[in-house]
Structure formats: C-alpha cells, structure tokens
Amino acid sequence: MNFDSIPSAFRPLAEQRWQDLAQSADGLPDAVRESLPRVFAWSGFVTDTLRAQPELLSGEWANALDAPVSPVDLARGVRDAVAAAADELQLMRVLRLQRHALHARIAWREIAGWASVEESLASITAVADACIDSALHRLHEWHREAHGDARDANGNALRLVVLGMGKLGGRELNFSSDVDLVFAFESAGESDGPRPLANEQYFSRLGQKLIRVLDEVTADGFAYRVDMRLRPFGDGGPLVMTLNGVESYYEQHGREWERYAFVKARPVAGDLLAGESLLKRLQPFIYRRYLDFGVFESLREMKSGINREVQRRELRNHVKLGPGGIREAEFVVQLFQLIRGGREPALRERSFRTALRALARLDCLAAADAAALEQAYDFLRRLENRLQHAFDQQVHAVPDPGHERDRLAFSLGFTDVAAFEQAWAAQRDVVRGLFDDAFLGPESQPDADPLNAAWNDALVAGRLALANAGFADEAAVASELAALHERVERQPPGTQGLRRLNRLMPRLIASAARQANPDIALHRMLKLVEAVLGRTTYLALLLESPRALDQLARFCAASGWIAQLVTRHPLLLDELLDPRLFEDVPTRETLALELDAQLSRYAAQDAAAENASGLVQGKGDDLEALMDALREFQQVSVLRIAAADISGHLPLMKVSDRLTDVAELVIQAVLQSAESHLLRRHGEPCFERDGETRRARFLVVGYGKLGGLELGYGSDLDLVFLHDSTGEQQCSRGERSIDNSVFFLRLTQRLIHLLSTPTAAGVLYEVDTRLRPSGKAGLLVSSMDAFEKYQLEEAWTWEHQALLRSRAVAGDSRMAD
C-alpha cells in the first residue's frame, strides 16, 4: 500500500493503522485502495471497526464501498441480523456490530468524497431507524411470550409508539448523535398473557428494555445514546403515556421550546400509524392557526441560554452551538416554520433542506439567501460529521491551530489549513448574518424613549412629549392613552402581553407621530391595539417588525375604512411585513394567481388531505375552509389595492377596476364550488328540445357598480341569476334527480350563502337581489325566456336603465354572449 498521496506529517499514523489490517485486505478494489490512505489518516473509528470485524475488508462490504446502500436493503440487512438473536445479550451485540459496520461504510464514503452530506445524513438516519425498529420488534416478540399482547377495551392488540425527535425525526442525524425518543401507546387496558400487565406497565417495561439494548455500553461499545428528556414532564414524567395523555399534556402544559422540538417529530418504530395520528392531533399545538410572532421571544431566549453556555465553556469554535453554527442555521428556518406553518402547510417539513426550499418558494427568504444558507449548512454538517468520524465521539469543537487542525483540513479536501479556515469563516458569516437579520430584536429598533412618558405618564410630562412629537391636540391624545391604560388595568392581558404592550406603545406613538395627521393615525391605531389585547401575538408582530408598524400607521392615517378592516381582521397585519406593499400594483392576472394559491393552501390542510383540490374543483365539502380562504383572499386583495391607491401607484379609475376584479374572481370561485356540490348530489341539469338532450346553463349578471366596473371599498353586489332550461324533461340526471328550477334555486341560494354569511373571518359581500324581475316578489332565479318576456312586457323604465349597466360576471360564456 502506497501512502505517498497524503502529506508526510500524517503518514505514520495511517501506515500504523494499515499494518494492523494488511493481512485482511487482499484483493481490495482499486478505488478503495486509492481512498484508503486518506481514510486511515483521519478515522480511528473506521480502523477500529475493521480490526473488530476484519472480515469486512475481504467481503461484500469492501467491494460495495463505492456505491450507496439503499435504505430498503439496509433495513433488510439489519432486520435479518436482529431476527437471529436468541436473547438480549446477542441482540445488543448484533445491534452494535451492524451499526459500526454501516457507520464505517458511511464514513469511508464521505471521507473519500464519494458521498454528499445529504446522502450521509440520510444513511446515518436510516441505520438508526432500522436498529430501533428491529430491536423493538424483537423485544416485543420476547415480551409477548411472558405477558401476551397489550389490548385496549375492545380487545384490539396495541403496540408501542416510538417518536424520533430532532435530527432523527428530520432524517438528519449526525455521525455520533444521540437519539431523542418519545414513547406512547394508544389507550389503557391490560395484556392477555400468562402474566398480564396493565398497558402502562407493559409498555414502560418494553421501553426500558429498548433503551437498555440501544444505550448500554458493552465490550462492543454502544449502539445509540438514548435521550428521553423531551417526553411530557421531562425526566420527572412517566416513561410512556397514552396518546390522549400526551395530547392533553401539550394542550395544558406545552411550552414554546416543546413546539420547537416537535417540528421534526416522526414515528420511527412500533405503531407508525398511531404515531402519525398523534402528530396530526398535535398539529394545533405545534403550528398556531394565526401568525405566531411570539415565537421570536421564545427562540431568542433559547439562543441566549445557548450563548451563555458557549461563553461559560469557551465554545467559540463549536460547530453546532458557536456563532454562525448549525443551531443558528436551524433557528432561522424553524423560526419561519413556527410563525407561518399554521397558515402555510408547505412549511410543515421535518427536513431542514425541504423547509428551506419551501421558504424560498414562498418568498419568506430571498432565493439567494436560501441557497447561501443551504450551502453553509452543508459545509457545517460535513465538518461536524468529520469531527465525529475520528473516534465516533460526540465532538463538535474544531481543534485548536496545530497538527490536529491540519489533519482535519486535509481530511476535508483542503490544500492547507488556511484555505479551510477561510472557508469555515465565510460560511459562519453567512449563517450569522441571516440569523441576525431574522432575530433582530426590538431593542435594536429606532429609539422611542422620548415617548415613554406619553404612554406611562398621562400628566404634564406625557402631554409635553406628545406636543413635542407633533400631535395637534395633545390633551385629547393623552386622554385616549389614559383610557386604554385604564382598560388594561381592569383586564390585564397577562404578564407576557403586558410586557409586550409596554414595549410596543412608545414605538407605536412614535410611528403615528411621523404621519401627516398623527392624531387621526394614533386614534385608529389605538382601536386596533384595543381589539387585539387578548391575542398578544399581534402585539409581538408589531413589536418585532418596525416596517409593519410604520405601514400600519400609514394606512391608519390615510383611510378610516382600511383601518377598520385591519382592526376587524388582524390577520391582515401579516401583509404589512411585505416591503413591496406600497409599491406593487395588483393586476387581474396577479389577483387570479393569488386566489388559486390561496385555495390550494387551504386544500392542502391535513383535515382536507383526501380532497387535495376539492375546494376549487368541488371534490370536497369543507365549506368552512372554502369560506375562510375566499374571505382571506378578498381582504388581502382589498388591502393591497388600498396600498397602491394610497401610494398613488393606482389611479382612482383603476382602483374601481381592481376591486371589481376581486369581486368577479370571488363570485366565479363560489359558483364553481356551489355548482360542483350540486352536480355531485343531483347530476347535470338537462332538458329536451327538438328531439335532443341539452345541458341547462346558468349565468350570474352583475348590476349597478359591479356591472359598471365602479365598485368601491365596502360596496354591495347587485346580482341577478338566470338559466336557459326550457322544453321537456327539465330535470337533473343524477341518482337523486330534481327539477331544474329547484336545482338552480339551490345553486343560487348556496352561492349567496357563501358570499354573505358571516363567519369568524367576516362577510365577503352583502348581496342585493332586488333588481331581479318583479323585485322582492319575483323568483330568485329566472329562465332566460321569462327574463326576456319580463323586460319586453312588464319592466319599468328604471329597470331598463339599470339593465344598461349590467353585464355577465360568472357562469356560462355562451349565455353571456
């Protein structure tokens, strides 16, 4: 074996390790022989494993080193080896030998440059999955011999649920990682064996055995260090709880850091379906339905604790916890996931990379920033793995300058240590910069100290501060602030809410003071603050984002109607985060794309997964989700149109056009949903004329401001509904056939219901149908023949005038023509 390919300083160690194994390495493939000096120069773990299992070098293990192993083949190999174990001692030995052999292969491939970091992390996780699941299966078989099957009250056999947390759940395990596990079981009951146990005791004993066979250090080392501290109540809690017990714990006691822990949670062993069911039940805990800007404070506190530990232990060169390290990269991604995951199902990803790419697609992060963060993450994870390849130890600190750092740089493929240090510093800078951008605290925002007195002192000092800030009637403003103070004292928003409010108010007053009419702006902003006192995450949003606060002040100064809209629907505050809000000009095309995207997001919710695109295509009946989606689209669109109006980018005539576009798009989406619902129930409405069967068609006609493209903010919709059914056999063709007149009446009623029914998200539009033939006394929906006859024979002059401003806004285009 020729070691000339590696620097002379590293040859003695590599040659010494080779001497111990040379006799076992006959017939190594050329690629393996070429890579061996580099691998042996760095990894004592690989050479220790080969000494313990010398047959690896002369068998299939060595011959297949240059090809990745598939997770399926890997799991099969582990499962077959585990199945042959006769008792727990043999099981422990098999698990360790399998894990070491597979990890040595993964390390070799990565050090040789044959495997990407992504492949390595996935392979390491696949090994852990296979070991945990196979060990649990074998232990359960032995457990059943003594205690039978654990059963619920209905006699159904139960299995242990094992959740993998953190990097195990995200399929991103590093080389010598702990495995964070949480155990659960479906429900109380008793086992049916010769020595029956209550289910909690049954699964607790089984869980203890699993921990022991994985974690205990033997002559063969360990398989996995197991950490159970993420379970409910931590170390002080029971080892295993029912699914209902776990759910109840997080509903009642769950803390912010536990939400963070569950972002990556994944069933890894045992009853996988029950595990997925549990995680689905925990979704409302993990991902809030609203934008959760309160998570900034929680993650900032977690990071502060880490920073204190880094300083105390002098861990500046710590790849995971140090400045610009892996944890900061993960915090950036999981910050956005926790804030927006409740409203953006695409962000509910366990994998760092998948979540990061989703953030870029949704414009939460600039594409260039996301690409740079992914590259930095890859570098740091490769560096972390390489440190642990050395001796399979949980090492994260880069060695101090000297021989070991030089050897590390060589193992990573750098020509010299300076190149490595330069690359490492550059990647840390990327992470640190994006972390600082994401976690910029309110303490770093513009100083509002002069206005502290305006909020905290309603007397002379407060009024003087308001007058100096530019308020015209400082006495009236001070009175309003005092009134809000009194309400807060009567109904305090909790300790955290009060802290947020007291920090926000001086900044909010200062933001209002920068407007042309500060008294009006502040009056309207205070209405919003009063409305959201019970939901202080919105206070956190304004506190964390100076841009959102300033854009809110701008809206409130310009329009009382828009201020009321945001006050009624504070979810709209999310839109204020967009720096392009007052620059972008909506078009009908962009509005249509946004509506499609909004409906798709709702269709992707877990509760409607089987309906996929049912909200638009009518395959599902999640009426509440559809109504929420349409209301959110309408409110956001109106807000964006108002922003373009206020900024002068959209002329007055175009404002009416865009508001009309929004209404038409909403009516068309509502009609499509309502019609699909009736078609599924009753079939197509048809009629026979001139000896042939024809499909009856439907049309929505807009009158008044809608028909004349003159809609304003808050306008009603004047609508008339028509169909063309005539002739014989006028009925639907489904199993539950109904007359066409009934079909179209129900269609119209459902459409009006979707548009005008108040929900928690508000009303889409008030609908006025009094312009139909004969007004309130007439039919809600008319045939074309009846409509034409009425216009020719009975309509009043004013009705003909109204007809001049009418046009088709939804329905069959041939009827419109």
mmCIF file of C-alpha atoms in Angstrom, residues 178-431:
data_model
loop_
_atom_site.group_PDB
_atom_site.id
_atom_site.type_symbol
_atom_site.label_atom_id
_atom_site.label_comp_id
_atom_site.label_asym_id
_atom_site.label_seq_id
_atom_site.Cartn_x
_atom_site.Cartn_y
_atom_site.Cartn_z
ATOM 1 C CA ASP A 178 -27.867 10.902 20.433
ATOM 2 C CA VAL A 179 -31.341 9.724 19.510
ATOM 3 C CA ASP A 180 -34.146 11.709 21.153
ATOM 4 C CA LEU A 181 -37.190 9.477 21.633
ATOM 5 C CA VAL A 182 -40.712 9.824 22.993
ATOM 6 C CA PHE A 183 -42.819 6.749 23.824
ATOM 7 C CA ALA A 184 -46.619 6.475 23.808
ATOM 8 C CA PHE A 185 -49.357 3.868 23.488
ATOM 9 C CA GLU A 186 -52.897 4.079 22.264
ATOM 10 C CA SER A 187 -55.069 3.532 25.334
ATOM 11 C CA ALA A 188 -55.414 1.945 28.748
ATOM 12 C CA GLY A 189 -56.138 -1.752 29.145
ATOM 13 C CA GLU A 190 -54.373 -4.953 30.086
ATOM 14 C CA SER A 191 -52.269 -7.609 28.381
ATOM 15 C CA ASP A 192 -53.652 -11.089 27.786
ATOM 16 C CA GLY A 193 -50.639 -13.302 28.595
ATOM 17 C CA PRO A 194 -49.893 -15.726 31.410
ATOM 18 C CA ARG A 195 -48.549 -12.809 33.473
ATOM 19 C CA PRO A 196 -50.824 -9.925 32.495
ATOM 20 C CA LEU A 197 -49.775 -6.319 32.992
ATOM 21 C CA ALA A 198 -51.634 -3.020 32.813
ATOM 22 C CA ASN A 199 -50.825 -1.406 29.486
ATOM 23 C CA GLU A 200 -48.816 1.435 31.035
ATOM 24 C CA GLN A 201 -46.635 -1.048 32.911
ATOM 25 C CA TYR A 202 -46.435 -3.312 29.856
ATOM 26 C CA PHE A 203 -45.124 -0.590 27.577
ATOM 27 C CA SER A 204 -42.988 1.027 30.252
ATOM 28 C CA ARG A 205 -41.067 -2.226 30.714
ATOM 29 C CA LEU A 206 -40.789 -2.674 26.958
ATOM 30 C CA GLY A 207 -39.497 0.888 26.588
ATOM 31 C CA GLN A 208 -36.926 0.362 29.339
ATOM 32 C CA LYS A 209 -35.638 -2.733 27.553
ATOM 33 C CA LEU A 210 -35.374 -0.830 24.272
ATOM 34 C CA ILE A 211 -33.366 1.952 25.921
ATOM 35 C CA ARG A 212 -31.045 -0.583 27.543
ATOM 36 C CA VAL A 213 -30.248 -2.586 24.402
ATOM 37 C CA LEU A 214 -29.505 0.614 22.494
ATOM 38 C CA ASP A 215 -27.739 2.689 25.120
ATOM 39 C CA GLU A 216 -25.764 0.383 27.386
ATOM 40 C CA VAL A 217 -22.007 0.337 26.808
ATOM 41 C CA THR A 218 -20.691 -3.219 26.340
ATOM 42 C CA ALA A 219 -17.425 -4.705 25.092
ATOM 43 C CA ASP A 220 -18.680 -3.800 21.620
ATOM 44 C CA GLY A 221 -19.409 -0.198 22.589
ATOM 45 C CA PHE A 222 -22.869 1.341 22.331
ATOM 46 C CA ALA A 223 -25.469 1.400 19.611
ATOM 47 C CA TYR A 224 -27.153 4.741 20.391
ATOM 48 C CA ARG A 225 -27.122 7.110 23.320
ATOM 49 C CA VAL A 226 -30.844 7.491 24.085
ATOM 50 C CA ASP A 227 -32.250 10.784 25.402
ATOM 51 C CA MET A 228 -35.797 10.663 26.778
ATOM 52 C CA ARG A 229 -35.926 14.186 28.217
ATOM 53 C CA LEU A 230 -38.259 15.509 25.520
ATOM 54 C CA ARG A 231 -41.176 13.393 26.775
ATOM 55 C CA PRO A 232 -44.055 15.062 28.666
ATOM 56 C CA PHE A 233 -42.852 16.385 32.033
ATOM 57 C CA GLY A 234 -39.247 15.513 31.081
ATOM 58 C CA ASP A 235 -37.187 13.387 33.441
ATOM 59 C CA GLY A 236 -39.883 13.730 36.106
ATOM 60 C CA GLY A 237 -42.623 12.271 33.909
ATOM 61 C CA PRO A 238 -43.656 8.685 33.196
ATOM 62 C CA LEU A 239 -41.627 6.908 30.540
ATOM 63 C CA VAL A 240 -44.727 6.231 28.470
ATOM 64 C CA MET A 241 -48.217 7.803 28.278
ATOM 65 C CA THR A 242 -51.414 7.201 26.336
ATOM 66 C CA LEU A 243 -51.982 9.202 23.155
ATOM 67 C CA ASN A 244 -54.746 11.141 24.920
ATOM 68 C CA GLY A 245 -52.413 11.802 27.843
ATOM 69 C CA VAL A 246 -49.694 13.138 25.556
ATOM 70 C CA GLU A 247 -52.164 15.375 23.728
ATOM 71 C CA SER A 248 -53.623 16.651 26.995
ATOM 72 C CA TYR A 249 -50.144 17.468 28.327
ATOM 73 C CA TYR A 250 -49.263 19.652 25.351
ATOM 74 C CA GLU A 251 -52.674 21.331 25.346
ATOM 75 C CA GLN A 252 -52.364 22.257 29.029
ATOM 76 C CA HIS A 253 -48.644 22.461 29.761
ATOM 77 C CA GLY A 254 -46.832 22.658 26.414
ATOM 78 C CA ARG A 255 -44.083 25.263 26.287
ATOM 79 C CA GLU A 256 -42.641 27.125 23.337
ATOM 80 C CA TRP A 257 -39.419 25.090 23.240
ATOM 81 C CA GLU A 258 -41.520 21.915 23.066
ATOM 82 C CA ARG A 259 -43.211 23.234 19.934
ATOM 83 C CA TYR A 260 -39.727 23.704 18.501
ATOM 84 C CA ALA A 261 -38.848 20.117 19.426
ATOM 85 C CA PHE A 262 -41.926 18.712 17.697
ATOM 86 C CA VAL A 263 -41.363 20.423 14.334
ATOM 87 C CA LYS A 264 -39.200 17.475 13.267
ATOM 88 C CA ALA A 265 -41.006 14.701 15.196
ATOM 89 C CA ARG A 266 -41.560 11.486 13.211
ATOM 90 C CA PRO A 267 -42.756 7.968 14.055
ATOM 91 C CA VAL A 268 -39.670 5.764 13.735
ATOM 92 C CA ALA A 269 -40.673 2.430 15.240
ATOM 93 C CA GLY A 270 -43.591 0.391 16.504
ATOM 94 C CA ASP A 271 -47.081 1.525 15.563
ATOM 95 C CA LEU A 272 -46.304 4.057 12.852
ATOM 96 C CA LEU A 273 -49.958 4.778 12.024
ATOM 97 C CA ALA A 274 -50.787 5.571 15.652
ATOM 98 C CA GLY A 275 -47.678 7.767 15.738
ATOM 99 C CA GLU A 276 -48.807 9.738 12.705
ATOM 100 C CA SER A 277 -52.270 10.063 14.257
ATOM 101 C CA LEU A 278 -50.735 11.519 17.409
ATOM 102 C CA LEU A 279 -48.661 14.041 15.467
ATOM 103 C CA LYS A 280 -51.719 15.073 13.489
ATOM 104 C CA ARG A 281 -53.569 15.680 16.773
ATOM 105 C CA LEU A 282 -50.630 17.793 17.975
ATOM 106 C CA GLN A 283 -50.572 19.996 14.854
ATOM 107 C CA PRO A 284 -52.602 22.799 16.511
ATOM 108 C CA PHE A 285 -50.037 22.872 19.335
ATOM 109 C CA ILE A 286 -47.018 22.877 17.007
ATOM 110 C CA TYR A 287 -48.412 25.220 14.379
ATOM 111 C CA ARG A 288 -50.732 28.003 15.516
ATOM 112 C CA ARG A 289 -53.535 28.935 13.130
ATOM 113 C CA TYR A 290 -52.512 32.578 13.361
ATOM 114 C CA LEU A 291 -49.155 34.172 12.611
ATOM 115 C CA ASP A 292 -47.225 33.454 15.781
ATOM 116 C CA PHE A 293 -44.682 36.240 16.184
ATOM 117 C CA GLY A 294 -44.437 35.475 19.873
ATOM 118 C CA VAL A 295 -42.031 32.697 18.863
ATOM 119 C CA PHE A 296 -39.330 35.349 18.361
ATOM 120 C CA GLU A 297 -39.093 35.876 22.095
ATOM 121 C CA SER A 298 -39.023 32.149 22.856
ATOM 122 C CA LEU A 299 -36.313 31.288 20.339
ATOM 123 C CA ARG A 300 -34.350 34.374 21.316
ATOM 124 C CA GLU A 301 -34.429 33.212 24.942
ATOM 125 C CA MET A 302 -33.300 29.722 23.894
ATOM 126 C CA LYS A 303 -30.445 31.203 21.899
ATOM 127 C CA SER A 304 -29.451 33.477 24.797
ATOM 128 C CA GLY A 305 -29.194 30.416 27.029
ATOM 129 C CA ILE A 306 -27.008 28.700 24.444
ATOM 130 C CA ASN A 307 -24.817 31.805 24.140
ATOM 131 C CA ARG A 308 -24.299 31.906 27.904
ATOM 132 C CA GLU A 309 -23.231 28.263 27.818
ATOM 133 C CA VAL A 310 -20.880 28.942 24.888
ATOM 134 C CA GLN A 311 -19.238 31.786 26.798
ATOM 135 C CA ARG A 312 -19.036 29.854 30.064
ATOM 136 C CA ARG A 313 -17.413 26.842 28.423
ATOM 137 C CA GLU A 314 -15.437 28.860 25.855
ATOM 138 C CA LEU A 315 -17.064 27.087 22.906
ATOM 139 C CA ARG A 316 -16.452 29.709 20.258
ATOM 140 C CA ASN A 317 -15.135 27.048 17.848
ATOM 141 C CA HIS A 318 -18.170 24.843 18.471
ATOM 142 C CA VAL A 319 -19.597 23.845 15.088
ATOM 143 C CA LYS A 320 -23.075 23.302 16.480
ATOM 144 C CA LEU A 321 -23.579 25.940 19.177
ATOM 145 C CA GLY A 322 -20.987 28.602 18.374
ATOM 146 C CA PRO A 323 -21.614 31.843 16.434
ATOM 147 C CA GLY A 324 -22.657 31.072 12.871
ATOM 148 C CA GLY A 325 -23.109 27.407 13.785
ATOM 149 C CA ILE A 326 -25.584 24.696 12.887
ATOM 150 C CA ARG A 327 -28.053 25.678 15.606
ATOM 151 C CA GLU A 328 -28.296 29.248 14.326
ATOM 152 C CA ALA A 329 -28.963 27.973 10.787
ATOM 153 C CA GLU A 330 -31.703 25.717 12.136
ATOM 154 C CA PHE A 331 -33.191 28.561 14.180
ATOM 155 C CA VAL A 332 -33.571 30.710 11.048
ATOM 156 C CA VAL A 333 -35.598 28.029 9.274
ATOM 157 C CA GLN A 334 -37.633 26.900 12.259
ATOM 158 C CA LEU A 335 -38.458 30.489 13.172
ATOM 159 C CA PHE A 336 -40.363 30.873 9.908
ATOM 160 C CA GLN A 337 -41.883 27.401 10.253
ATOM 161 C CA LEU A 338 -43.300 28.164 13.697
ATOM 162 C CA ILE A 339 -44.512 31.638 12.731
ATOM 163 C CA ARG A 340 -46.130 30.705 9.433
ATOM 164 C CA GLY A 341 -46.611 26.943 9.466
ATOM 165 C CA GLY A 342 -50.166 27.227 10.769
ATOM 166 C CA ARG A 343 -51.195 29.076 7.621
ATOM 167 C CA GLU A 344 -48.691 27.620 5.162
ATOM 168 C CA PRO A 345 -48.871 23.798 5.168
ATOM 169 C CA ALA A 346 -45.921 23.717 2.755
ATOM 170 C CA LEU A 347 -43.677 24.784 5.655
ATOM 171 C CA ARG A 348 -44.586 21.803 7.851
ATOM 172 C CA GLU A 349 -41.496 19.907 6.807
ATOM 173 C CA ARG A 350 -39.215 17.873 9.033
ATOM 174 C CA SER A 351 -36.170 18.255 6.807
ATOM 175 C CA PHE A 352 -34.056 21.418 7.060
ATOM 176 C CA ARG A 353 -33.420 21.451 3.314
ATOM 177 C CA THR A 354 -37.025 20.838 2.286
ATOM 178 C CA ALA A 355 -38.284 23.507 4.663
ATOM 179 C CA LEU A 356 -35.620 25.962 3.499
ATOM 180 C CA ARG A 357 -36.568 25.457 -0.146
ATOM 181 C CA ALA A 358 -40.239 25.952 0.731
ATOM 182 C CA LEU A 359 -39.319 29.248 2.426
ATOM 183 C CA ALA A 360 -37.676 30.390 -0.798
ATOM 184 C CA ARG A 361 -40.684 29.354 -2.900
ATOM 185 C CA LEU A 362 -42.999 31.319 -0.602
ATOM 186 C CA ASP A 363 -40.685 34.366 -0.619
ATOM 187 C CA CYS A 364 -40.162 34.153 3.126
ATOM 188 C CA LEU A 365 -36.439 34.129 2.338
ATOM 189 C CA ALA A 366 -34.770 35.504 -0.755
ATOM 190 C CA ALA A 367 -33.749 32.694 -3.122
ATOM 191 C CA ALA A 368 -30.101 33.781 -2.960
ATOM 192 C CA ASP A 369 -30.147 33.812 0.840
ATOM 193 C CA ALA A 370 -31.758 30.377 0.960
ATOM 194 C CA ALA A 371 -29.151 28.976 -1.425
ATOM 195 C CA ALA A 372 -26.324 30.511 0.603
ATOM 196 C CA LEU A 373 -27.777 29.146 3.865
ATOM 197 C CA GLU A 374 -28.124 25.661 2.401
ATOM 198 C CA GLN A 375 -24.508 25.743 1.212
ATOM 199 C CA ALA A 376 -23.336 26.909 4.635
ATOM 200 C CA TYR A 377 -25.417 24.224 6.339
ATOM 201 C CA ASP A 378 -23.888 21.538 4.119
ATOM 202 C CA PHE A 379 -20.391 22.767 4.978
ATOM 203 C CA LEU A 380 -21.088 22.805 8.714
ATOM 204 C CA ARG A 381 -22.759 19.402 8.735
ATOM 205 C CA ARG A 382 -19.844 17.921 6.765
ATOM 206 C CA LEU A 383 -17.418 19.472 9.250
ATOM 207 C CA GLU A 384 -19.473 18.117 12.182
ATOM 208 C CA ASN A 385 -19.500 14.615 10.701
ATOM 209 C CA ARG A 386 -15.781 14.721 10.010
ATOM 210 C CA LEU A 387 -15.011 15.616 13.616
ATOM 211 C CA GLN A 388 -17.037 12.615 14.746
ATOM 212 C CA HIS A 389 -15.627 10.241 12.119
ATOM 213 C CA ALA A 390 -12.375 10.353 14.069
ATOM 214 C CA PHE A 391 -13.431 8.238 17.065
ATOM 215 C CA ASP A 392 -17.255 8.055 16.980
ATOM 216 C CA GLN A 393 -17.460 10.589 19.782
ATOM 217 C CA GLN A 394 -19.926 13.424 20.206
ATOM 218 C CA VAL A 395 -17.363 16.082 19.327
ATOM 219 C CA HIS A 396 -18.345 19.495 17.933
ATOM 220 C CA ALA A 397 -15.288 21.648 18.672
ATOM 221 C CA VAL A 398 -12.784 22.287 15.903
ATOM 222 C CA PRO A 399 -9.261 21.571 17.234
ATOM 223 C CA ASP A 400 -7.060 24.497 18.130
ATOM 224 C CA PRO A 401 -4.481 25.504 15.498
ATOM 225 C CA GLY A 402 -1.834 22.829 15.166
ATOM 226 C CA HIS A 403 -1.346 19.291 13.900
ATOM 227 C CA GLU A 404 -4.928 18.104 14.556
ATOM 228 C CA ARG A 405 -6.478 21.066 12.756
ATOM 229 C CA ASP A 406 -4.079 20.497 9.848
ATOM 230 C CA ARG A 407 -5.128 16.845 9.698
ATOM 231 C CA LEU A 408 -8.788 17.838 9.809
ATOM 232 C CA ALA A 409 -8.330 20.278 6.919
ATOM 233 C CA PHE A 410 -6.643 17.578 4.839
ATOM 234 C CA SER A 411 -9.444 15.085 5.538
ATOM 235 C CA LEU A 412 -11.941 17.660 4.254
ATOM 236 C CA GLY A 413 -10.029 18.017 0.986
ATOM 237 C CA PHE A 414 -8.390 21.410 1.577
ATOM 238 C CA THR A 415 -4.882 22.024 0.266
ATOM 239 C CA ASP A 416 -3.859 23.724 3.507
ATOM 240 C CA VAL A 417 -5.323 24.762 6.820
ATOM 241 C CA ALA A 418 -5.564 28.430 5.810
ATOM 242 C CA ALA A 419 -7.968 27.546 2.990
ATOM 243 C CA PHE A 420 -10.095 25.566 5.428
ATOM 244 C CA GLU A 421 -10.168 28.398 7.962
ATOM 245 C CA GLN A 422 -11.120 30.897 5.287
ATOM 246 C CA ALA A 423 -13.985 28.696 4.038
ATOM 247 C CA TRP A 424 -15.193 27.999 7.574
ATOM 248 C CA ALA A 425 -15.203 31.690 8.460
ATOM 249 C CA ALA A 426 -17.098 32.579 5.264
ATOM 250 C CA GLN A 427 -19.827 30.010 5.937
ATOM 251 C CA ARG A 428 -20.164 31.077 9.563
ATOM 252 C CA ASP A 429 -20.538 34.682 8.402
ATOM 253 C CA VAL A 430 -23.398 33.656 6.088
ATOM 254 C CA VAL A 431 -25.253 31.916 8.900
#
